[in-house]
Coordinates of C-alpha atoms and ligand atoms in Angstrom, one line a residue:
M1 CA 26.5 4.5 30.0
T2 CA 22.7 5.1 29.8
A3 CA 21.7 1.9 31.7
D4 CA 18.2 1.8 30.9
R5 CA 19.0 2.1 26.9
R6 CA 17.6 -0.9 25.2
S7 CA 20.5 -1.8 23.5
S8 CA 22.5 -1.5 26.7
Q9 CA 20.6 -4.7 28.0
W10 CA 23.3 -6.2 25.2
Y11 CA 26.3 -4.1 25.8
A12 CA 26.5 -2.7 29.4
G13 CA 28.4 -4.4 32.1
T14 CA 31.4 -6.5 32.6
D15 CA 30.1 -10.0 32.4
R16 CA 30.5 -12.6 29.7
N17 CA 27.4 -11.9 27.7
A18 CA 28.1 -8.0 27.3
Y19 CA 32.0 -8.8 26.3
I20 CA 30.7 -11.4 23.8
H21 CA 28.0 -8.7 22.4
R22 CA 30.6 -6.0 22.3
A23 CA 33.6 -7.9 20.9
W24 CA 31.7 -9.6 17.8
M25 CA 30.2 -6.0 17.0
R26 CA 33.5 -3.9 17.2
R27 CA 34.9 -4.6 14.2
G28 CA 36.3 -1.1 13.6
L29 CA 33.5 0.7 16.0
P30 CA 35.0 2.8 18.6
S31 CA 34.5 1.8 22.4
H32 CA 32.3 4.7 22.8
A33 CA 29.8 3.0 20.3
F34 CA 28.9 1.0 23.4
D35 CA 28.7 3.5 25.9
G36 CA 24.8 3.7 26.0
R37 CA 24.5 5.9 22.6
P38 CA 21.2 4.7 20.6
H39 CA 21.6 1.9 18.4
I40 CA 19.4 2.6 15.2
A41 CA 18.7 -0.1 12.8
I42 CA 17.9 1.1 9.0
A43 CA 15.5 -1.6 8.3
N44 CA 16.4 -1.8 4.6
T45 CA 14.3 -3.3 1.8
A46 CA 17.1 -2.9 -0.7
S47 CA 17.3 -5.8 -3.1
D48 CA 18.2 -6.4 -6.7
L49 CA 15.0 -8.4 -7.2
T50 CA 13.0 -5.3 -5.9
P51 CA 13.9 -3.0 -8.5
C52 CA 12.0 0.0 -7.1
N53 CA 14.1 -0.4 -4.1
S54 CA 17.4 -1.0 -5.5
H55 CA 18.8 2.2 -4.8
L56 CA 18.2 2.1 -1.2
D57 CA 21.5 0.7 -0.2
E58 CA 22.8 4.7 -1.1
V59 CA 20.2 5.9 0.6
A60 CA 21.1 4.1 3.6
E61 CA 24.4 5.7 3.8
S62 CA 22.9 9.1 4.0
V63 CA 20.8 7.9 7.0
K64 CA 24.0 6.5 8.4
Q65 CA 25.6 9.9 8.3
G66 CA 22.5 11.6 10.2
I67 CA 22.6 9.2 12.8
W68 CA 26.3 9.3 13.4
E69 CA 26.0 13.2 13.3
A70 CA 23.3 13.1 15.9
G71 CA 25.2 10.8 18.4
G72 CA 23.8 7.5 17.8
V73 CA 25.1 4.4 15.9
P74 CA 23.6 3.0 12.7
M75 CA 23.0 -0.5 11.8
N76 CA 22.1 -1.8 8.4
L77 CA 19.5 -4.3 8.6
P78 CA 18.4 -5.9 5.4
V79 CA 15.0 -7.0 5.8
V80 CA 12.4 -9.2 3.7
S81 CA 11.9 -7.3 0.4
L82 CA 9.1 -7.7 -2.1
G83 CA 9.3 -6.4 -5.7
E84 CA 5.9 -6.1 -6.9
T85 CA 6.6 -7.0 -10.4
L86 CA 8.2 -10.1 -9.9
V87 CA 7.0 -11.7 -6.7
R88 CA 4.7 -14.5 -7.4
P89 CA 1.9 -15.2 -6.9
T90 CA 1.6 -11.9 -5.6
A91 CA 3.4 -9.5 -3.4
M92 CA 0.6 -9.2 -0.9
L93 CA 0.9 -12.9 -0.1
W94 CA 3.9 -12.0 1.8
R95 CA 3.2 -8.5 3.3
N96 CA 2.1 -10.2 6.5
M97 CA 5.4 -12.5 6.5
A98 CA 7.6 -9.6 5.7
A99 CA 6.2 -7.5 8.6
M100 CA 6.4 -10.3 11.1
A101 CA 9.9 -10.8 10.1
T102 CA 10.8 -7.3 10.4
E103 CA 9.1 -7.3 14.0
E104 CA 10.9 -10.4 15.3
M105 CA 14.2 -9.4 13.8
L106 CA 13.9 -5.7 15.6
R107 CA 12.8 -7.4 18.9
A108 CA 15.7 -10.0 19.1
N109 CA 18.3 -7.3 18.4
P110 CA 20.0 -4.7 20.6
I111 CA 18.2 -1.8 18.9
D112 CA 16.8 1.5 20.6
G113 CA 14.8 2.8 17.3
V114 CA 14.6 2.0 13.5
V115 CA 14.4 3.9 10.4
L116 CA 11.9 2.2 7.9
L117 CA 13.4 2.1 4.4
G118 CA 11.2 1.1 1.8
G119 CA 9.6 2.1 -1.5
C120 CA 7.5 -0.5 -3.6
D121 CA 4.2 -1.2 -2.7
K122 CA 4.2 -3.6 0.2
T123 CA 7.3 -2.6 1.8
I124 CA 6.4 0.6 3.7
P125 CA 3.0 -1.0 4.9
S126 CA 4.9 -4.0 6.1
L127 CA 7.6 -2.2 7.9
L128 CA 5.0 -0.2 9.4
M129 CA 2.9 -2.7 10.7
A130 CA 6.4 -4.4 12.0
A131 CA 7.3 -1.0 13.8
A132 CA 3.8 -0.8 15.5
S133 CA 3.9 -4.2 16.7
V134 CA 7.5 -4.2 18.1
D135 CA 6.7 -0.5 19.3
L136 CA 10.3 1.1 19.2
P137 CA 10.7 4.6 18.1
A138 CA 10.4 4.6 14.1
V139 CA 10.8 7.0 11.2
V140 CA 9.6 6.1 7.6
L141 CA 11.9 7.1 4.8
P142 CA 10.2 6.7 1.3
G143 CA 12.7 5.8 -1.3
G144 CA 10.7 7.9 -4.1
P145 CA 9.5 7.6 -7.4
M146 CA 11.1 7.6 -10.2
L147 CA 11.5 10.4 -13.1
T148 CA 9.3 10.8 -15.8
G149 CA 9.8 8.6 -18.9
T150 CA 8.3 9.6 -22.5
F151 CA 7.5 7.5 -25.4
R152 CA 7.1 9.1 -28.5
G153 CA 7.0 12.4 -26.7
V154 CA 4.3 11.6 -24.6
P155 CA 4.9 10.8 -20.9
L156 CA 4.6 7.3 -19.6
G157 CA 2.8 6.4 -16.4
C158 CA 4.6 3.3 -15.2
G159 CA 1.7 0.9 -14.6
T160 CA -1.1 2.8 -15.7
D161 CA 0.4 3.2 -19.2
V162 CA 1.0 -0.7 -19.3
W163 CA -2.4 -1.3 -18.7
R164 CA -3.2 1.4 -21.4
L165 CA -1.1 -0.1 -24.1
S166 CA -1.7 -3.7 -23.6
E167 CA -5.4 -2.7 -24.2
E168 CA -4.6 -0.8 -27.2
V169 CA -2.9 -3.9 -28.6
R170 CA -5.7 -6.3 -27.7
A171 CA -8.0 -3.7 -29.2
G172 CA -5.7 -3.6 -32.5
T173 CA -5.0 -0.2 -32.5
L174 CA -1.3 -0.1 -31.5
S175 CA 1.3 -2.8 -33.2
E176 CA 2.8 -5.2 -30.7
Q177 CA 6.2 -3.6 -32.0
A178 CA 5.7 -0.1 -31.0
F179 CA 4.2 -1.6 -27.7
L180 CA 7.5 -3.5 -27.2
R181 CA 9.4 -0.2 -28.0
S182 CA 8.0 1.6 -25.2
E183 CA 9.6 -0.9 -22.8
S184 CA 12.6 0.5 -22.7
S185 CA 10.9 3.9 -22.3
M186 CA 8.8 3.0 -19.3
I187 CA 11.3 3.1 -16.5
R188 CA 13.7 6.0 -16.7
S189 CA 15.6 5.9 -13.4
R190 CA 15.7 4.3 -9.9
G191 CA 12.7 4.7 -7.6
H192 CA 9.2 3.2 -7.6
C193 CA 6.1 3.4 -9.9
N194 CA 5.8 7.2 -10.8
T195 CA 1.8 7.5 -10.7
M196 CA -0.2 7.8 -7.5
G197 CA -0.1 4.2 -7.5
T198 CA 0.2 2.0 -4.2
A199 CA 3.8 2.9 -3.5
S200 CA 3.3 6.7 -3.9
T201 CA 0.1 6.5 -1.9
M202 CA 1.8 4.7 0.7
A203 CA 4.5 7.2 1.0
C204 CA 2.0 10.1 1.2
V205 CA -0.1 8.1 3.8
A206 CA 2.9 7.7 5.8
E207 CA 3.7 11.1 5.9
A208 CA 0.5 12.0 6.5
L209 CA 0.3 9.5 9.5
G210 CA 3.0 11.5 10.7
T211 CA 5.8 9.1 10.5
T212 CA 8.3 10.6 8.1
V213 CA 10.1 13.8 7.7
P214 CA 7.3 16.4 6.5
G215 CA 7.7 17.1 2.8
L216 CA 9.8 14.3 2.0
A217 CA 6.9 12.1 0.6
G218 CA 7.3 12.2 -3.2
T219 CA 10.6 13.2 -3.4
P220 CA 11.9 11.7 -6.8
A221 CA 14.4 8.9 -6.0
P222 CA 17.3 10.6 -7.8
D223 CA 16.9 14.1 -6.0
S224 CA 19.8 14.7 -4.1
R225 CA 17.1 16.2 -1.6
L226 CA 16.1 12.7 -1.3
L227 CA 19.6 12.0 0.4
E228 CA 19.3 15.3 2.3
G229 CA 16.0 13.8 3.8
A230 CA 17.7 10.3 4.4
H231 CA 20.2 12.5 6.6
E232 CA 17.7 14.0 8.5
T233 CA 15.9 11.1 8.8
G234 CA 18.8 9.7 10.5
R235 CA 19.2 12.5 13.0
L236 CA 15.2 12.4 13.7
A237 CA 15.7 8.7 14.6
V238 CA 18.1 9.4 17.3
E239 CA 16.2 12.5 18.7
L240 CA 12.8 9.8 18.8
V241 CA 14.8 7.3 21.0
E242 CA 16.0 10.4 23.2
R243 CA 12.3 11.3 23.5
D244 CA 11.2 8.0 23.6
L245 CA 8.4 8.9 21.1
R246 CA 7.1 5.4 20.0
P247 CA 4.4 4.6 17.5
S248 CA 1.8 3.5 20.4
A249 CA 2.4 7.2 21.2
L250 CA 2.6 8.9 18.0
L251 CA 0.0 7.2 16.0
T252 CA -3.3 8.2 17.1
R253 CA -7.2 7.8 15.7
G254 CA -6.4 11.5 14.5
S255 CA -3.3 10.2 12.5
F256 CA -5.3 7.8 10.7
L257 CA -7.9 10.0 9.9
N258 CA -5.5 12.6 8.5
A259 CA -4.1 9.6 6.4
I260 CA -7.9 8.9 5.1
V261 CA -7.9 12.6 4.4
A262 CA -4.7 12.5 2.5
L263 CA -5.7 9.5 0.6
A264 CA -8.6 11.2 -0.6
A265 CA -7.2 14.4 -1.7
V266 CA -4.7 12.7 -3.7
G267 CA -6.6 10.5 -5.2
G268 CA -4.7 7.6 -3.9
S269 CA -4.9 3.7 -4.3
T270 CA -7.3 1.3 -2.6
N271 CA -4.8 -0.7 -1.4
A272 CA -4.2 1.9 1.0
V273 CA -7.2 0.8 2.8
V274 CA -6.4 -2.9 3.9
H275 CA -2.8 -1.3 4.6
L276 CA -3.9 1.2 6.8
L277 CA -6.6 -1.0 8.8
A278 CA -3.8 -3.6 9.0
I279 CA -1.6 -1.0 10.9
A280 CA -4.3 0.4 13.3
G281 CA -4.8 -3.1 13.9
R282 CA -1.5 -3.4 15.1
L283 CA -1.9 -0.6 17.4
G284 CA -5.2 -1.3 18.8
V285 CA -6.6 2.2 17.1
E286 CA -9.9 1.9 16.5
L287 CA -10.5 2.4 12.7
S288 CA -13.0 0.9 10.3
L289 CA -13.7 0.4 6.7
D290 CA -16.5 2.7 7.2
D291 CA -14.3 5.5 8.5
F292 CA -12.7 5.7 5.2
D293 CA -16.1 6.5 3.6
R294 CA -17.0 9.2 6.2
T295 CA -14.2 10.8 6.7
G296 CA -13.1 10.8 3.1
A297 CA -16.7 11.9 1.9
G298 CA -16.4 15.6 2.4
V299 CA -12.6 15.3 0.9
P300 CA -12.3 17.1 -2.7
L301 CA -9.6 15.5 -5.0
L302 CA -6.9 18.1 -5.7
V303 CA -4.1 16.3 -7.3
D304 CA -4.5 15.5 -11.0
L305 CA -2.2 12.4 -11.2
Q306 CA -2.4 9.4 -13.1
P307 CA -4.0 6.7 -12.8
A308 CA -7.3 8.7 -12.6
G309 CA -5.7 12.3 -14.0
R310 CA -2.6 13.2 -16.1
H311 CA 0.5 14.1 -14.2
L312 CA 3.2 12.0 -12.3
M313 CA 5.0 12.0 -9.3
E314 CA 7.9 14.4 -10.5
D315 CA 4.9 17.0 -11.4
F316 CA 3.6 16.5 -8.1
H317 CA 6.6 17.2 -6.3
R318 CA 7.8 20.4 -8.3
A319 CA 4.1 21.6 -7.8
G320 CA 4.6 21.5 -4.1
G321 CA 3.8 17.7 -2.8
L322 CA 1.9 16.5 -0.4
L323 CA 1.8 19.6 2.1
A324 CA 0.6 21.7 -0.4
A325 CA -2.5 19.7 -1.2
L326 CA -2.9 19.0 2.5
R327 CA -2.7 22.6 3.3
E328 CA -5.9 23.2 1.0
V329 CA -7.8 20.9 3.5
R330 CA -6.2 21.8 6.6
D331 CA -9.7 22.4 8.2
L332 CA -10.4 18.8 7.8
L333 CA -7.2 17.3 9.4
D334 CA -7.0 17.0 13.1
P335 CA -4.9 19.6 14.5
D336 CA -3.4 17.7 17.1
A337 CA -2.2 14.6 15.6
L338 CA 1.5 14.5 15.9
T339 CA 4.7 13.8 13.8
V340 CA 7.8 12.4 14.2
T341 CA 9.6 16.3 14.3
G342 CA 7.4 16.4 17.7
R343 CA 4.8 19.0 16.0
P344 CA 1.5 18.3 14.8
L345 CA 1.1 17.9 11.1
A346 CA -1.0 21.1 10.7
D347 CA 2.0 23.2 12.0
H348 CA 4.1 22.0 8.9
L349 CA 1.5 23.5 6.3
D350 CA 2.2 27.1 7.1
E351 CA 5.3 27.2 4.5
A352 CA 3.7 25.2 1.9
R353 CA 2.5 26.5 -1.3
I354 CA 1.0 25.2 -4.6
W355 CA 3.4 26.0 -7.5
D356 CA 1.3 24.7 -10.4
E357 CA -2.2 24.7 -10.2
T358 CA -2.7 22.3 -12.9
V359 CA -1.2 19.6 -11.0
I360 CA -2.5 20.5 -7.1
R361 CA -5.6 22.2 -7.5
P362 CA -6.8 25.0 -4.9
R363 CA -9.6 24.0 -2.8
D364 CA -12.3 26.0 -4.7
Q365 CA -11.2 24.4 -8.0
P366 CA -11.2 20.7 -7.1
L367 CA -11.0 18.1 -9.6
Q368 CA -14.1 16.4 -8.1
E369 CA -16.0 17.5 -5.0
A370 CA -15.9 14.4 -3.1
A371 CA -13.2 11.9 -3.8
G372 CA -13.0 9.5 -0.8
I373 CA -13.2 5.8 -1.2
A374 CA -16.9 4.4 -1.3
V375 CA -17.6 1.9 0.9
L376 CA -20.7 -0.5 -0.3
Y377 CA -23.0 -3.0 1.5
G378 CA -25.4 -5.3 0.2
D379 CA -26.8 -8.8 -0.8
L380 CA -23.0 -9.5 -2.3
A381 CA -20.9 -7.6 0.3
P382 CA -22.2 -7.9 3.8
S383 CA -18.9 -7.1 5.2
G384 CA -18.3 -4.7 2.6
A385 CA -16.5 -3.6 -0.7
V386 CA -14.9 -0.7 -1.8
I387 CA -14.8 1.5 -5.3
K388 CA -12.4 4.4 -6.1
P389 CA -15.1 6.9 -7.6
A390 CA -12.3 9.1 -8.9
A391 CA -10.9 6.2 -11.1
A392 CA -14.8 5.0 -12.3
S393 CA -16.9 6.0 -15.1
P394 CA -19.7 8.3 -13.6
E395 CA -22.2 6.9 -16.2
L396 CA -21.7 3.5 -14.5
M397 CA -22.0 4.4 -10.9
R398 CA -25.4 3.8 -11.2
H399 CA -25.6 0.5 -13.0
R400 CA -28.1 -2.9 -13.6
G401 CA -26.3 -5.4 -15.5
R402 CA -26.4 -9.4 -15.7
A403 CA -23.4 -11.1 -14.4
L404 CA -20.8 -12.6 -16.3
V405 CA -19.0 -14.9 -13.9
F406 CA -15.5 -16.5 -13.7
D407 CA -14.5 -18.8 -11.3
S408 CA -10.7 -18.1 -10.9
I409 CA -8.2 -15.9 -13.0
E410 CA -7.4 -19.1 -15.1
D411 CA -11.1 -19.0 -15.9
M412 CA -11.2 -15.3 -16.8
H413 CA -8.2 -15.9 -19.1
A414 CA -9.5 -18.8 -20.7
R415 CA -12.6 -17.4 -21.7
I416 CA -12.5 -13.5 -21.7
D417 CA -11.3 -13.3 -25.2
D418 CA -13.8 -16.0 -26.8
P419 CA -15.9 -14.7 -29.7
D420 CA -18.5 -16.5 -28.5
L421 CA -19.0 -14.9 -25.1
D422 CA -22.2 -13.9 -24.3
V423 CA -21.5 -10.4 -23.0
D424 CA -22.6 -6.8 -23.8
A425 CA -21.3 -3.5 -22.6
S426 CA -24.0 -3.6 -20.0
S427 CA -22.8 -6.9 -18.4
V428 CA -21.2 -7.1 -15.1
L429 CA -17.9 -9.2 -15.0
V430 CA -17.5 -11.2 -11.7
L431 CA -14.3 -12.6 -10.7
R432 CA -14.2 -14.6 -7.7
G433 CA -11.8 -16.8 -5.7
C434 CA -9.2 -14.0 -5.8
G435 CA -9.6 -12.8 -1.9
P436 CA -7.1 -13.2 0.7
K437 CA -7.8 -17.4 1.1
G438 CA -9.0 -18.0 -2.2
Y439 CA -6.0 -17.5 -4.5
P440 CA -4.4 -17.0 -1.7
G441 CA -2.9 -13.4 -1.2
M442 CA -5.5 -11.1 -2.8
P443 CA -3.8 -10.5 -5.8
E444 CA -4.7 -7.3 -8.2
V445 CA -6.9 -8.8 -10.5
A446 CA -9.9 -7.1 -9.8
N447 CA -9.4 -4.5 -12.9
L448 CA -9.9 -7.7 -15.1
P449 CA -9.5 -6.9 -18.8
L450 CA -12.3 -6.4 -21.2
P451 CA -13.7 -8.8 -23.7
A452 CA -11.7 -8.3 -26.8
K453 CA -15.1 -8.4 -28.7
L454 CA -16.4 -5.3 -26.9
L455 CA -12.7 -3.6 -26.8
E456 CA -12.8 -3.7 -30.8
R457 CA -16.4 -1.9 -30.2
G458 CA -14.8 0.8 -28.6
V459 CA -15.8 -0.1 -24.8
R460 CA -13.2 1.0 -22.6
D461 CA -15.1 0.3 -19.2
M462 CA -17.5 -1.9 -17.6
V463 CA -18.6 -2.7 -14.2
R464 CA -16.4 -5.6 -12.6
I465 CA -16.7 -7.2 -9.2
C466 CA -13.8 -8.9 -7.4
D467 CA -13.0 -10.4 -4.0
G468 CA -9.5 -9.3 -4.6
R469 CA -7.5 -6.0 -5.1
M470 CA -6.7 -3.5 -8.0
S471 CA -3.4 -2.2 -8.8
G472 CA -2.9 1.1 -7.5
T473 CA -1.9 2.1 -11.0
A474 CA -5.1 0.9 -12.6
Y475 CA -8.7 2.5 -13.3
G476 CA -11.7 1.7 -14.1
T477 CA -15.3 1.0 -12.3
V478 CA -14.1 -1.7 -10.1
V479 CA -15.8 -2.9 -7.1
L480 CA -13.1 -4.7 -5.1
H481 CA -12.3 -6.3 -1.8
V482 CA -15.8 -8.0 -1.5
A483 CA -16.0 -9.4 1.8
P484 CA -16.5 -12.1 2.8
E485 CA -14.9 -13.4 -0.2
A486 CA -16.1 -16.3 -2.2
A487 CA -13.8 -19.1 -0.4
A488 CA -15.0 -17.6 3.2
G489 CA -18.5 -18.4 2.4
G490 CA -19.5 -15.1 1.0
P491 CA -22.4 -14.9 -1.2
L492 CA -20.3 -13.7 -4.0
G493 CA -19.8 -17.5 -4.4
L494 CA -23.4 -18.0 -5.0
V495 CA -23.8 -15.6 -8.3
R496 CA -24.6 -17.1 -11.4
T497 CA -24.2 -15.8 -14.9
G498 CA -27.1 -14.4 -15.8
D499 CA -28.3 -12.7 -12.3
P500 CA -29.1 -9.1 -12.4
I501 CA -26.7 -7.3 -10.3
V502 CA -27.5 -3.7 -9.2
L503 CA -24.7 -1.1 -8.3
D504 CA -25.6 2.3 -6.8
V505 CA -22.8 4.1 -5.5
E506 CA -24.5 7.1 -4.4
A507 CA -26.5 4.7 -2.3
R508 CA -23.7 2.4 -1.2
R509 CA -25.4 -0.7 -2.3
L510 CA -24.3 -3.9 -4.2
D511 CA -27.1 -6.0 -4.8
L512 CA -28.1 -9.1 -6.2
D513 CA -31.7 -8.7 -7.6
I514 CA -33.0 -12.4 -7.1
P515 CA -35.4 -13.5 -4.6
P516 CA -33.6 -14.2 -1.0
E517 CA -35.1 -17.5 -1.1
D518 CA -33.4 -18.5 -4.3
L519 CA -30.0 -17.4 -2.9
A520 CA -30.8 -19.1 0.6
R521 CA -31.1 -22.5 -1.6
R522 CA -28.0 -21.9 -3.7
Q523 CA -24.7 -24.1 -2.9
P524 CA -21.4 -23.1 -4.1
S525 CA -20.4 -24.4 -7.6
E526 CA -18.1 -27.6 -7.4
A527 CA -15.8 -25.7 -10.3
M528 CA -15.6 -22.7 -8.1
R529 CA -14.3 -24.5 -5.1
E530 CA -11.9 -26.6 -7.0
A531 CA -9.9 -23.3 -7.9
F532 CA -9.6 -22.3 -4.5
A533 CA -6.1 -22.6 -3.0
A534 CA -5.6 -25.6 -0.6
P535 CA -1.9 -25.3 0.4
S536 CA -0.8 -28.2 2.4
R537 CA 2.4 -26.6 4.1
G538 CA 4.7 -23.7 4.6
W539 CA 4.0 -20.1 5.2
E540 CA 0.7 -20.4 2.5
R541 CA -0.9 -22.8 5.0
L542 CA -0.3 -20.7 7.6
Y543 CA -1.4 -17.5 5.8
V544 CA -4.9 -19.4 4.6
D545 CA -5.5 -20.8 8.0
H546 CA -5.1 -17.2 9.7
V547 CA -5.6 -14.5 7.2
M548 CA -8.6 -12.2 8.1
Q549 CA -11.0 -10.6 5.4
A550 CA -10.1 -7.5 3.4
N551 CA -12.4 -5.2 5.7
R552 CA -10.1 -6.4 8.7
G553 CA -6.8 -5.4 6.6
A554 CA -5.9 -8.9 5.5
D555 CA -3.7 -9.4 8.7
L556 CA -3.4 -12.8 10.5
D557 CA -5.6 -13.1 13.1
F558 CA -2.6 -13.6 15.7
L559 CA -0.6 -10.5 14.4
V560 CA -3.1 -8.3 15.6
G561 CA -1.9 -6.3 18.4
S562 CA 1.6 -5.4 19.8
S563 CA 4.1 -7.6 22.1
G564 CA 6.1 -4.4 22.7
D565 CA 10.2 -4.7 22.4
A566 CA 10.8 -6.9 25.4
V567 CA 12.9 -9.9 24.8
A568 CA 12.0 -12.7 27.3
R569 CA 15.6 -14.6 27.6
E570 CA 19.3 -14.9 27.3
S571 CA 20.8 -17.8 25.7
H572 CA 24.2 -17.5 26.6
Ligands
FES601 FE1 7.6 -1.2 -7.4 FE2 5.2 -0.1 -8.9 S1 6.3 -2.2 -9.1 S2 6.3 0.9 -7.0

C-alpha cells in the first residue's frame, strides 16, 4: 500500500470510511485495485451530442488497457462535453463551466492522475484548464480529425467549405440543390473537423505544450494508430503519477512559447490565443497577447492546410505531422521544455521527416516568411485585437475605409443583404456586441458575411472588425477579439457608420480617424446597449459578471490560478 498516494486517502485503512469507499467501488474490481496503485481518471468528453467526440468511448477502452498494463486502475469519468455545431448560443459560453466542473470532479474524487480525452474545439482547452487548476499529473489524448470527404471529385474541408459553398449560393454561382447534396459528403468519418480549425489547432498546441504522446496529434480518428497511441497514453499517465510530474512543473513559459511557434508554423486558429492565455492564467505562467506577436513574428508558415491553404488533416498526418513541421523550426523552440515522456520536446524531433513537401514545406521554402498572429493596438483596441495575416488578403492589410456598423448579430442579419445598404468594397464592416460579456460567450461571428450585392459583383473579402471570435475554419481580413469589447465600455461601441477606420497590420495599428475630442464627446447608442446580454440568473449571469476580456483569455476572474488537489473535508 502506498500510503501517500492521493487515492489512498479514500481507500487505505481499516476504518468505516475506507470500508465504504472500497466496498462501493468493488463491483468486480480485485482487492489489489485498492493496494495503493495509481487510480487514473479518463476525463471523457464522449457524447452523442458532440458528434466530433462520439467515438471516444472506444478510444477510452484502449486507454484503459494501457493503464491496467502499467499497473494502474482506470476510471472512466464522463465530463461536460461541448459540441461546437449544436450548443447554443455558442460553445465558448460553456468552456469555463466545463473546465470548472471537470476541475471540481477531479478534485472531489479518489484520482491520482488523469487522461484528458477531447477533440471538438472547446473540449481540449477546458480539460487543460481543469488539469492546470487541480494540478494532477495529466496527459492529453486528442480524438483525431475525420478523413477527407469529397464532393464531385473535390476534397471538402469541413467547416471551411461550408462557408465557401454557402457564399457561392448567396452569390448565385451554386444551386441550393447542389449545396444540399454536398451535405452528406462533408463528414466522411468519425473525428473532428479536418481543416486546421480550432480542434486540430488545439491538438497540435497540446502536443507542442508537451502534454500528449509526441507524434500523436493529428492522427485521424479512424486510424488504428490512434488506438495504439491511446494505449500508450494510458501507460504514460501511470508513469507520470509515479514520477509525480504535474502540470505546474511540466508547463513552463518555454512550453507556451513552443506552442506559439507551433501555432504559427501550422497556420492555426486564432481561438488558440484565448485558450492558451486562459490555460497559462490557471498555472500562473506569465503570458500576454504580445507574446503571440513577438514569438510568432519570426515563424514561417510551413503547413498548407485549409482554411488558409489547400490540404486537410489526413494529408498533414501522411506528410509527417506536427513533429515534421516543428523539426524545421527547431532553432525557435525552447530546447528545455519537457513533454509527458520526461524528455524535452526537441528530443522527439530527431526521427521526424517531411514525406510530402506540398503539404509541409521545408524551412527554406515557406508558404509565408512570417506567419504569426499579429496583435493590433490603437484608438479602437486599447487592450489589443488580433488578425491572422495568413488567412487575410494581402491587399487589405493596409486599408482605410468608411465604417458600416452593426449593433448586434441580429442587426447584421436583418440588413446585410439589403440592396439599399450603403456599402462598397472599400467599406469596413464593424460588428459589435459580440464579446465575452456582450453576447455573451464571444461567438464565432467576426467573419461576418459580405453584403450580397457585393458578392454578386465578385467581391470575396473585405476588412471586418469585431469584438467576437472567428471560427478556426474561416478566413478573410478579419480583426477580432477587440478589447475592451463594446459591452465593457470599449471604444468600438462609439464608432458610427461613416467614420473613417485605418487598419495598418505592418504598423500593428487599428485606428479611428476622427478628432479625439469628438470621440470623447460621444455616448454609446441606446440601440447598441439594448442589444447587450443582461441575463438575470444561472450560469449566464455568473459568466457575464465575472468573465474577463479576450486579452486575458476570457476566463472567469475567480477561476484564474490553481486550487491544487487537496480535499478539505470528509463527510461520513
Ligand atoms: Fe467539432 Fe469542428 S465541429 S471540431
